Coordinates of N, CA and C in Angstrom, one line a residue:
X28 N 20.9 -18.8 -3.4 CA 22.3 -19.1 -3.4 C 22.7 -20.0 -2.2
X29 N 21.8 -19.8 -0.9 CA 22.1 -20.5 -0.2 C 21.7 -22.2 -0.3
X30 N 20.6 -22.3 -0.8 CA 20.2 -23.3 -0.9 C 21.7 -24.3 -2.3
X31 N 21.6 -23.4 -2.9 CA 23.1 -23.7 -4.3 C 23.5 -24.2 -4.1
X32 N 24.4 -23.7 -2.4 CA 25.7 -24.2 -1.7 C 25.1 -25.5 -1.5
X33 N 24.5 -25.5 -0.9 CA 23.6 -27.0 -0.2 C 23.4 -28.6 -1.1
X34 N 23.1 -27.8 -2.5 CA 22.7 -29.0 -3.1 C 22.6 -30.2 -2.9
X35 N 23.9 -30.7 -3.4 CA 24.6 -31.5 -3.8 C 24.4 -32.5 -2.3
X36 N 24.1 -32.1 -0.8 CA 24.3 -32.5 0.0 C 22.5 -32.8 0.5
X37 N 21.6 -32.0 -0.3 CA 20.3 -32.1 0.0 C 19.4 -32.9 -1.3
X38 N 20.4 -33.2 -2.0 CA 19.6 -34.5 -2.8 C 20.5 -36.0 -2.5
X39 N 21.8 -35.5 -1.9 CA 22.6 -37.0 -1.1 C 21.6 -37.5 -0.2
X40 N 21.3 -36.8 1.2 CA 20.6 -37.6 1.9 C 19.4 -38.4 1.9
X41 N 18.0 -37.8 1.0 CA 17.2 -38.2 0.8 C 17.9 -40.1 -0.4
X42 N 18.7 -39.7 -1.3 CA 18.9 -40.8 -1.9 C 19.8 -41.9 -1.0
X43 N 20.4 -41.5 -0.1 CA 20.9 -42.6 0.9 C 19.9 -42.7 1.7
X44 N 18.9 -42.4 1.6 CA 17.5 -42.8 2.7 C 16.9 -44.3 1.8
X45 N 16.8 -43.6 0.9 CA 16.3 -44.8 0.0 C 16.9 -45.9 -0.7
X46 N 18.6 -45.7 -0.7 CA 19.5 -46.4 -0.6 C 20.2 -46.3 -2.1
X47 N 20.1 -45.6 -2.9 CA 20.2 -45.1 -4.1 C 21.6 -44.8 -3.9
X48 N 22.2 -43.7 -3.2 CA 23.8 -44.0 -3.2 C 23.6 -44.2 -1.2
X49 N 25.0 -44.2 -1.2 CA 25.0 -45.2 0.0 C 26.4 -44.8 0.8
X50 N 26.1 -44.4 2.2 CA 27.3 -44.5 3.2 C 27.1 -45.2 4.4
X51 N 28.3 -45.5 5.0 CA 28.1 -46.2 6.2 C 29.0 -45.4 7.3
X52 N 29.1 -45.9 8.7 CA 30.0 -45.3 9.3 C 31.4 -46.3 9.9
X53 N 32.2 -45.8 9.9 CA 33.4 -46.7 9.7 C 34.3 -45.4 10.5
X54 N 34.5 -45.9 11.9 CA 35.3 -45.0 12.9 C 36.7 -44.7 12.2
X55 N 37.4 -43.6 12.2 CA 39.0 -43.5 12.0 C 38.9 -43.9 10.5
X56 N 37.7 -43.3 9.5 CA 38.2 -43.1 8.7 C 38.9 -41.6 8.3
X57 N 37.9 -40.9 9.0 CA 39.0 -39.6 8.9 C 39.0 -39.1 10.8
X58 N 40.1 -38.0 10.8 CA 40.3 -37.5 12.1 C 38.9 -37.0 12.5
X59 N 37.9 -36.2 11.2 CA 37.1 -35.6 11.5 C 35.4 -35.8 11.7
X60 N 35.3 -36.8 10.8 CA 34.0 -37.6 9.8 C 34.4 -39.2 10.0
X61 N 33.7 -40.2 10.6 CA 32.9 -41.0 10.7 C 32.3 -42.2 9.3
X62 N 31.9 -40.7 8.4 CA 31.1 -41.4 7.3 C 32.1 -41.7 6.6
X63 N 31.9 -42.7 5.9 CA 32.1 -43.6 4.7 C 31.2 -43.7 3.5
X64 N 31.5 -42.4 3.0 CA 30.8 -42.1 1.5 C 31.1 -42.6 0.7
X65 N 30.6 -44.1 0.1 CA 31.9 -45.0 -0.6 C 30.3 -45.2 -2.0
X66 N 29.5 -44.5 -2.0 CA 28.9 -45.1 -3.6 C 27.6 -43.4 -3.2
X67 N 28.6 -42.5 -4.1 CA 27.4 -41.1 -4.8 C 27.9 -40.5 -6.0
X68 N 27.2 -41.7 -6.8 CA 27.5 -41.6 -8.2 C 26.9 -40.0 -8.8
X69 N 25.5 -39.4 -8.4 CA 25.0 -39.1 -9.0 C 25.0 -37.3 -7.8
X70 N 25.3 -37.7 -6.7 CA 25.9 -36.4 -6.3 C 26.6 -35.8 -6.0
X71 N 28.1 -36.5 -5.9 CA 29.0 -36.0 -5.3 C 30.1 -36.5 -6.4
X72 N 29.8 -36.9 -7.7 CA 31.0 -37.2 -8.9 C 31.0 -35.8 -9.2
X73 N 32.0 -35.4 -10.3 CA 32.1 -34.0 -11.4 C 30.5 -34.3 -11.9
X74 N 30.5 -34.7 -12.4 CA 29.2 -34.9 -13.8 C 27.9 -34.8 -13.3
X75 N 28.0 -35.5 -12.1 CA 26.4 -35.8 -11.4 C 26.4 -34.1 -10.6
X76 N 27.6 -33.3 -10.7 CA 27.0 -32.5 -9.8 C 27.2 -31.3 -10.5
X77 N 27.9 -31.1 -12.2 CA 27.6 -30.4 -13.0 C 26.4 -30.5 -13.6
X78 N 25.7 -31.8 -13.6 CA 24.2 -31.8 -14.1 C 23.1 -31.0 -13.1
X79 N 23.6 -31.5 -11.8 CA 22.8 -30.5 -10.3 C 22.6 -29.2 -10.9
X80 N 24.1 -28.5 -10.8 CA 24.3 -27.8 -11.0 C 23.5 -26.7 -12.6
X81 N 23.5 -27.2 -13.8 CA 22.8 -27.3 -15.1 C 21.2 -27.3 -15.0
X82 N 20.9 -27.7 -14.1 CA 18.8 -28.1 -13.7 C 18.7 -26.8 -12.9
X83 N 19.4 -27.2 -12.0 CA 19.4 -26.0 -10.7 C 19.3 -24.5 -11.0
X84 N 20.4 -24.0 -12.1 CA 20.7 -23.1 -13.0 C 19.3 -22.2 -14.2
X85 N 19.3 -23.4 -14.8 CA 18.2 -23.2 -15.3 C 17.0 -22.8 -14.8
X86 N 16.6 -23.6 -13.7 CA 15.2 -23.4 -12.7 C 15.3 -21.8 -11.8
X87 N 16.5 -21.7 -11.5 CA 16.5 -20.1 -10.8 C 16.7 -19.3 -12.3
X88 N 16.8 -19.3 -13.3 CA 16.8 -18.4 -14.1 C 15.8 -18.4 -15.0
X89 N 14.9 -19.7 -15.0 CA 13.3 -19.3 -15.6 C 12.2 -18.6 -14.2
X90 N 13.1 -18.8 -12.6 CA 12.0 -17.9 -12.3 C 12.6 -16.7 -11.6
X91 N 13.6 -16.5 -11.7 CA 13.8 -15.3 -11.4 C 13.8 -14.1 -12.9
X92 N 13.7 -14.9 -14.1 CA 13.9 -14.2 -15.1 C 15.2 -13.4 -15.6
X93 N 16.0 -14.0 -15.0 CA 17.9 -13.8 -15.1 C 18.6 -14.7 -15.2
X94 N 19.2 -14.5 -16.2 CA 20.2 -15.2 -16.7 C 21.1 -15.3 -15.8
X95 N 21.6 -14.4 -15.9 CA 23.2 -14.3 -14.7 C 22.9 -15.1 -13.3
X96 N 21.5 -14.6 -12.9 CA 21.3 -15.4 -11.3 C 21.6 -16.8 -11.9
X97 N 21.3 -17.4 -12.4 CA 20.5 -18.9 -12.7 C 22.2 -19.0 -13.6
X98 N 23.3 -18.3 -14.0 CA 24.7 -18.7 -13.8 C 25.4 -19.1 -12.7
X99 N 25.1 -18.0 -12.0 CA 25.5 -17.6 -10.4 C 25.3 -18.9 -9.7
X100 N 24.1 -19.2 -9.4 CA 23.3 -20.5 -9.1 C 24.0 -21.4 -9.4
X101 N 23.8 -21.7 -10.4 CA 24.8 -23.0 -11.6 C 26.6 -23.1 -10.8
X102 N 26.8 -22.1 -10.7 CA 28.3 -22.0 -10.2 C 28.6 -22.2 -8.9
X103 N 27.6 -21.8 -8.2 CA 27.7 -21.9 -6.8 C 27.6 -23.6 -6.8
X104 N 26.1 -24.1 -7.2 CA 26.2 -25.9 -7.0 C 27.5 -26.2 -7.2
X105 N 27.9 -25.8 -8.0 CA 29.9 -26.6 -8.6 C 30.6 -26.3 -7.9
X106 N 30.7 -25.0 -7.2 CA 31.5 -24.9 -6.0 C 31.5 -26.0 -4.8
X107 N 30.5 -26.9 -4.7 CA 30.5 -27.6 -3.5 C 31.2 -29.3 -3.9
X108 N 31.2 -29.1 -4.9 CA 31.9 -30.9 -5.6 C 33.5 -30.5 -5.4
X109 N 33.9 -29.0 -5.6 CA 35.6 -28.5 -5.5 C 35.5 -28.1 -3.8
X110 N 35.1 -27.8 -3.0 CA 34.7 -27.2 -1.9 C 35.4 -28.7 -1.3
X111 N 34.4 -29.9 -1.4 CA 34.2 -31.1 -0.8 C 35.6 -31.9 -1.0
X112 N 36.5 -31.7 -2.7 CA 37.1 -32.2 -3.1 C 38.3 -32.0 -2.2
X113 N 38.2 -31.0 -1.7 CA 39.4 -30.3 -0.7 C 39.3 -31.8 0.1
X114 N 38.5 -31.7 1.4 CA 38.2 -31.9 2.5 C 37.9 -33.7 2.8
X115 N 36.7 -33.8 1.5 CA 37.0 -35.1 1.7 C 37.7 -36.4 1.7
X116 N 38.1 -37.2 2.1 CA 38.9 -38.5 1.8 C 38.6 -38.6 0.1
X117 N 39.4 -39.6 0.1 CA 39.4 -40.0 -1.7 C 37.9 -41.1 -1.7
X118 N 36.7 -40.5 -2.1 CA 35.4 -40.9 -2.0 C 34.4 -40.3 -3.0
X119 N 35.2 -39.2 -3.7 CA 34.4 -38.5 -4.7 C 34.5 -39.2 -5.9
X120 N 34.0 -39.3 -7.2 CA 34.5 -39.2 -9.2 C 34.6 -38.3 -9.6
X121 N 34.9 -38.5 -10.5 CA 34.7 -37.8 -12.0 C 33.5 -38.0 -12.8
X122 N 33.5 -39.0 -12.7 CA 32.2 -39.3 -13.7 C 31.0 -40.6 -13.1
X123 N 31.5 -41.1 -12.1 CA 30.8 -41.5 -11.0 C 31.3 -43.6 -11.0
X124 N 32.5 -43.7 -11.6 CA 33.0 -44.8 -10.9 C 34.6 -44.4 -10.8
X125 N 35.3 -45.2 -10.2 CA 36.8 -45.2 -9.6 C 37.5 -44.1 -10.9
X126 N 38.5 -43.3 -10.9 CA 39.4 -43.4 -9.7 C 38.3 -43.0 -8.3
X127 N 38.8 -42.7 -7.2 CA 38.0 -41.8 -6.2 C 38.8 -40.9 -5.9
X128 N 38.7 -39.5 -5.4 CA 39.4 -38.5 -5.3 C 39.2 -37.7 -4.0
X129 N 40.1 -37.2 -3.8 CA 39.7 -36.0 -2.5 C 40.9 -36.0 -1.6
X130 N 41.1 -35.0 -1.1 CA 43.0 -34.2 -0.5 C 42.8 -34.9 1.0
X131 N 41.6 -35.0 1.3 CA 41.2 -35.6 2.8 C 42.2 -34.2 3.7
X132 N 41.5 -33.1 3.8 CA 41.6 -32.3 4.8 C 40.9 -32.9 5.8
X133 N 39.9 -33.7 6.0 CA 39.3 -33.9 7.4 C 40.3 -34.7 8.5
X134 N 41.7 -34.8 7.8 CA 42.6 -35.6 8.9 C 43.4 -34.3 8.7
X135 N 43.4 -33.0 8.5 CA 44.4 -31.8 9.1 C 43.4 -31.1 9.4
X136 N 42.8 -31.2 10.9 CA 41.9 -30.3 11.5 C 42.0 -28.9 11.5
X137 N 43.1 -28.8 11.6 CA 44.1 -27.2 12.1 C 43.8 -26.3 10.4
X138 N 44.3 -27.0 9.7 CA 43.7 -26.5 8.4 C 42.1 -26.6 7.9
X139 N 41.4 -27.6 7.8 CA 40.1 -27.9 7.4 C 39.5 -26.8 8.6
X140 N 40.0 -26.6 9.4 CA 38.4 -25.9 10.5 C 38.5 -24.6 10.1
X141 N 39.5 -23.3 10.3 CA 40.1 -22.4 9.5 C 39.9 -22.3 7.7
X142 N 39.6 -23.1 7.7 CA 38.8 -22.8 5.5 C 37.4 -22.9 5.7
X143 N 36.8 -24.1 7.0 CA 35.6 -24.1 6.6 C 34.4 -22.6 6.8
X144 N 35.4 -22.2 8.7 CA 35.1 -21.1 8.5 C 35.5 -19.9 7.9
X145 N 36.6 -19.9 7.1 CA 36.9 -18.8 6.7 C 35.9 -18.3 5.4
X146 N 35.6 -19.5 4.9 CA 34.4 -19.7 3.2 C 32.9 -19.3 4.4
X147 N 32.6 -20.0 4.9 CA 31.2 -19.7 5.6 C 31.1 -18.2 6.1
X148 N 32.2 -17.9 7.4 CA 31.9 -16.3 7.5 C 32.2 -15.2 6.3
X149 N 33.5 -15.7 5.7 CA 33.7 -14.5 4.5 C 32.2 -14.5 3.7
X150 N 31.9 -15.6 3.6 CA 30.2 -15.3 2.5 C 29.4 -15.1 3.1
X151 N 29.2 -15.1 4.5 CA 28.2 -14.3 5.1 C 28.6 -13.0 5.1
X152 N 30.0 -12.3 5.7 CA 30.5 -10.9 5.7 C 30.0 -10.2 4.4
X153 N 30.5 -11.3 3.0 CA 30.3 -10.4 1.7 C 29.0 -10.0 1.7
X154 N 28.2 -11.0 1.6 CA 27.0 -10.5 1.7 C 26.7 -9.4 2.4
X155 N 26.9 -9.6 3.4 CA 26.4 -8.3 4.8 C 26.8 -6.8 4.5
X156 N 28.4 -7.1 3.4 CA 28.8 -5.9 2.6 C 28.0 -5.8 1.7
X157 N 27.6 -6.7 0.9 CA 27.1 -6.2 -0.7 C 25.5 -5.9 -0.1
X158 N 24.4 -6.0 0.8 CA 23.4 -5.5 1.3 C 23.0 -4.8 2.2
X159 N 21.9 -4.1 2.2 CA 22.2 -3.2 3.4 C 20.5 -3.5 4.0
X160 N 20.7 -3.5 5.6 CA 19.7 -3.9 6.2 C 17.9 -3.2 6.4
X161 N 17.1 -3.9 6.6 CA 15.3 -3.4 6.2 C 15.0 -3.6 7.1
X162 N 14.7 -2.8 8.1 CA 13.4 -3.4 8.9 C 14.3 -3.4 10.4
X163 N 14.2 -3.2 11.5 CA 14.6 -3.6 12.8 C 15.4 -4.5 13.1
X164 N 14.9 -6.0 12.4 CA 15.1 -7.4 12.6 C 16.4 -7.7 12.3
X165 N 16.8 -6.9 11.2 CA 17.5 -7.1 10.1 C 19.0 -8.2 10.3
X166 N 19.4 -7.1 11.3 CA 20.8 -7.2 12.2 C 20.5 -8.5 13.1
X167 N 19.7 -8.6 13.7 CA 19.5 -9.9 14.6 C 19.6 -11.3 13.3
X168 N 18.5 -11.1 12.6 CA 18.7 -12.2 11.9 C 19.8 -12.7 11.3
X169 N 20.7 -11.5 10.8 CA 22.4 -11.8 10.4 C 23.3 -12.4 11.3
X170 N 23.2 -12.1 12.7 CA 23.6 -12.3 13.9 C 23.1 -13.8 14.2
X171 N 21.9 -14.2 14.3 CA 21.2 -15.5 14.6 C 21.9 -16.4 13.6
X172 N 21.8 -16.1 12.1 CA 21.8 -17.2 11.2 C 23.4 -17.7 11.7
X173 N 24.2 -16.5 11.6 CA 25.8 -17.0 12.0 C 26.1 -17.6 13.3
X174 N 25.1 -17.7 14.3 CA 25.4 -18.0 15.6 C 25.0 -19.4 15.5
X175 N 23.8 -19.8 14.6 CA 23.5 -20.8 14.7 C 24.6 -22.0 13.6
X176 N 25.0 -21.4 12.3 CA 25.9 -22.0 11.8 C 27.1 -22.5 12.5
X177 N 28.0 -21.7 13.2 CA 28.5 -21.6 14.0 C 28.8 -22.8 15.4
X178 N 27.3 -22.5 15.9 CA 27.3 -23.4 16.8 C 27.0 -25.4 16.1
X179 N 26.3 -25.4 15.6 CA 26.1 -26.9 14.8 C 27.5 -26.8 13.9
X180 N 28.5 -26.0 13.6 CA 29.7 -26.3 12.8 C 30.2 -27.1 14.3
X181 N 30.5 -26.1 15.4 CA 31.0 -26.6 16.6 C 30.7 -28.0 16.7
X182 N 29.4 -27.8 17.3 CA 29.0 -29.1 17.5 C 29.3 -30.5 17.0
X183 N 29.2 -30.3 15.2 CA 29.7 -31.3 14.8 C 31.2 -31.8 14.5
X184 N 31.8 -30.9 14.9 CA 33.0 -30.9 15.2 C 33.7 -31.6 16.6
X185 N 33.0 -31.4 17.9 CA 33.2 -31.5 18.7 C 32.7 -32.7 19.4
X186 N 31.6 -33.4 19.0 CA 30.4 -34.4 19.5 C 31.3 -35.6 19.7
X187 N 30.7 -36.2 19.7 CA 31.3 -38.3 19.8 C 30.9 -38.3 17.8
X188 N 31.4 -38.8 17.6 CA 31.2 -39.4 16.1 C 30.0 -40.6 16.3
X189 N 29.4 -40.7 15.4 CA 28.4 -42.4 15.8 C 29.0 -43.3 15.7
X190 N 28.9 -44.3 16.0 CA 29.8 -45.8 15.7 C 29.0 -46.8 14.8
X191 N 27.8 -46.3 14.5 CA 27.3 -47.1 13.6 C 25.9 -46.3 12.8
X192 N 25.7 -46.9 12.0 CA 24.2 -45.8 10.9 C 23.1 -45.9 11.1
X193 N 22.3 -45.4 11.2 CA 20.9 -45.2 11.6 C 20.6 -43.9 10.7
X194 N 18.9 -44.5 10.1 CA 18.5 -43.1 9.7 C 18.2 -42.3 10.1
X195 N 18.4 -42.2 11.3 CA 18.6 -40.9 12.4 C 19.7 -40.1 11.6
X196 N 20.9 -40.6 11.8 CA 22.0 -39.6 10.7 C 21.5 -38.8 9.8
X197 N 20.9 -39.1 8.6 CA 20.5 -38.3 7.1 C 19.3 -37.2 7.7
X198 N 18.4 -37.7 8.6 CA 17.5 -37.2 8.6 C 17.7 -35.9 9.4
X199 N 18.5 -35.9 10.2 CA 18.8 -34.8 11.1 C 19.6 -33.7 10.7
X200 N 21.0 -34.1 9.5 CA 21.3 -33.5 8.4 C 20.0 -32.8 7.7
X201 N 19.1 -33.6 6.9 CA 18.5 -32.9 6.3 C 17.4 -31.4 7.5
X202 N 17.6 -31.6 8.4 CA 17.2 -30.4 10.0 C 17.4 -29.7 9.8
X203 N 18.6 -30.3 9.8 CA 19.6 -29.1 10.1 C 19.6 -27.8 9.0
X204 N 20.3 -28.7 7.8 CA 19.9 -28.1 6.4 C 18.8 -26.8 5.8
X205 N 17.5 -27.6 6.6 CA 16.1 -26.5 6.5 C 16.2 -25.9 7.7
X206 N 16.4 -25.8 8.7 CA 16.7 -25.0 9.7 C 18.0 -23.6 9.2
X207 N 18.9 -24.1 8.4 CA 19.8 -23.0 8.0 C 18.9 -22.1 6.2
X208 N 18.2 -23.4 6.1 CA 17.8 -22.6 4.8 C 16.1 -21.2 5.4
X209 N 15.9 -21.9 6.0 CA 14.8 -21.1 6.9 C 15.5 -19.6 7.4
X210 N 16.3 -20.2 8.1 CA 17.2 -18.9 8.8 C 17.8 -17.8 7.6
X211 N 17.9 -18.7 6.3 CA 18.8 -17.7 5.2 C 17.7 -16.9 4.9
X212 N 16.4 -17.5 4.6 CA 15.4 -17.1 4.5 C 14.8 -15.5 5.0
X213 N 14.8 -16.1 6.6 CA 14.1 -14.7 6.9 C 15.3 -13.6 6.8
X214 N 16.4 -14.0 6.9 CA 17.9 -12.6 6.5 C 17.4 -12.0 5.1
X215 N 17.4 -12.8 3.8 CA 17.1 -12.4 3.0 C 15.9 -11.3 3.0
X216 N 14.7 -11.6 3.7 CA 13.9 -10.8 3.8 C 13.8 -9.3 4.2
X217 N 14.5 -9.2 4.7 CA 15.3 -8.2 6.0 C 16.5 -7.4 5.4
X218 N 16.9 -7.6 4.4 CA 18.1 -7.1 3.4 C 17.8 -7.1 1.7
X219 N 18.3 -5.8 1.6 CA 18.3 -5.7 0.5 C 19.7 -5.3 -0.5
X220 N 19.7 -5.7 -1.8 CA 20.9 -5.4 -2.4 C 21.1 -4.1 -2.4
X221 N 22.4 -3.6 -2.3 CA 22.8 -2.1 -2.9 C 23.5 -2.1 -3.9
X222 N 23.0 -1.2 -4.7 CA 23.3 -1.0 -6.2 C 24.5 -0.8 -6.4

């Protein structure tokens, strides 16, 4: 599920590496973000990220052998196209050309920072309620994964914005990314569901 949330954002960067959709950076386009997400046809429209979403789905539920997970799954990817639609400038589709869409919370900081973490800790907290801890580690690792989200939310919140693109940008996103999927990782290991 963690990786779910991610999607949509971990098949963007690899395709702007290779130049398949495409951003640049363009200062004061928003209060918050830098980027200029102006062509992600295929992962950040409705369609391209209900299809994500449909493969994704599928794939966790031929191997976990559950249907429901591999719903769950499927629902979660879709959550991040309505998640995004909040926050980002009008840069999104429907079906992956014009109109472009999006409420652009990243110019009401005071609002966008209070949802982002309210959605990030509340789904860590649920979790933390809906499982109960294995092993010693358990607690640290729940504690680490949120300290480290937390701090890189900061960070990117806080830093100088870039003033120009480099694939330094995508690549360090995708770091980060596997560095939080790692971290979801060993939690998972460490907890178990209660019935």
């Amino acid at each position: 599920m963690f990786v779910a949330g991610q999607l949509a954002d971990l098949v963007f960067f690899p395709l702007a590496i290779m130049g398949v959709e495409k951003l640049r950076i363009t200062p004061g386009i928003s209060k918050m973000n830098a980027m200029d997400l102006y062509h992600m046809p295929y992962t950040h429209s409705l369609l391209g990220n209900a299809l994500l979403a449909l493969v994704f789905g599928l794939i966790v539920a031929a191997v976990s052998k559950q249907r429901m997970a591999g719903v769950l799954a499927g629902l979660v990817v879709l959550s991040h196209w309505l998640c995004d639609w909040l926050v980002h400038v009008p840069d999104m589709t429907l079906l992956g050309a014009p109109p472009k869409l999006g409420l652009g919370l990243w110019n009401y900081p005071w609002i966008e920072i209070p949802l982002e973490l309210g959605i990030t800790f509340g789904a860590l907290a649920f979790y933390a309620y809906r499982t109960r801890p294995v092993g010693p580690k358990a607690q640290i690792n729940l504690i680490v994964l949120g300290a480290v989200l937390l701090l890189v939310q900061v960070y990117n919140w806080a830093a100088p914005q870039p003033t120009a693109y480099s694939v330094v940008l995508p690549l360090t996103a995708l770091f980060a990314y596997g560095l939080f999927t790692w971290l979801a990782w060993r939690v998972e290991k460490t907890r178990r569901f209660a019935r």
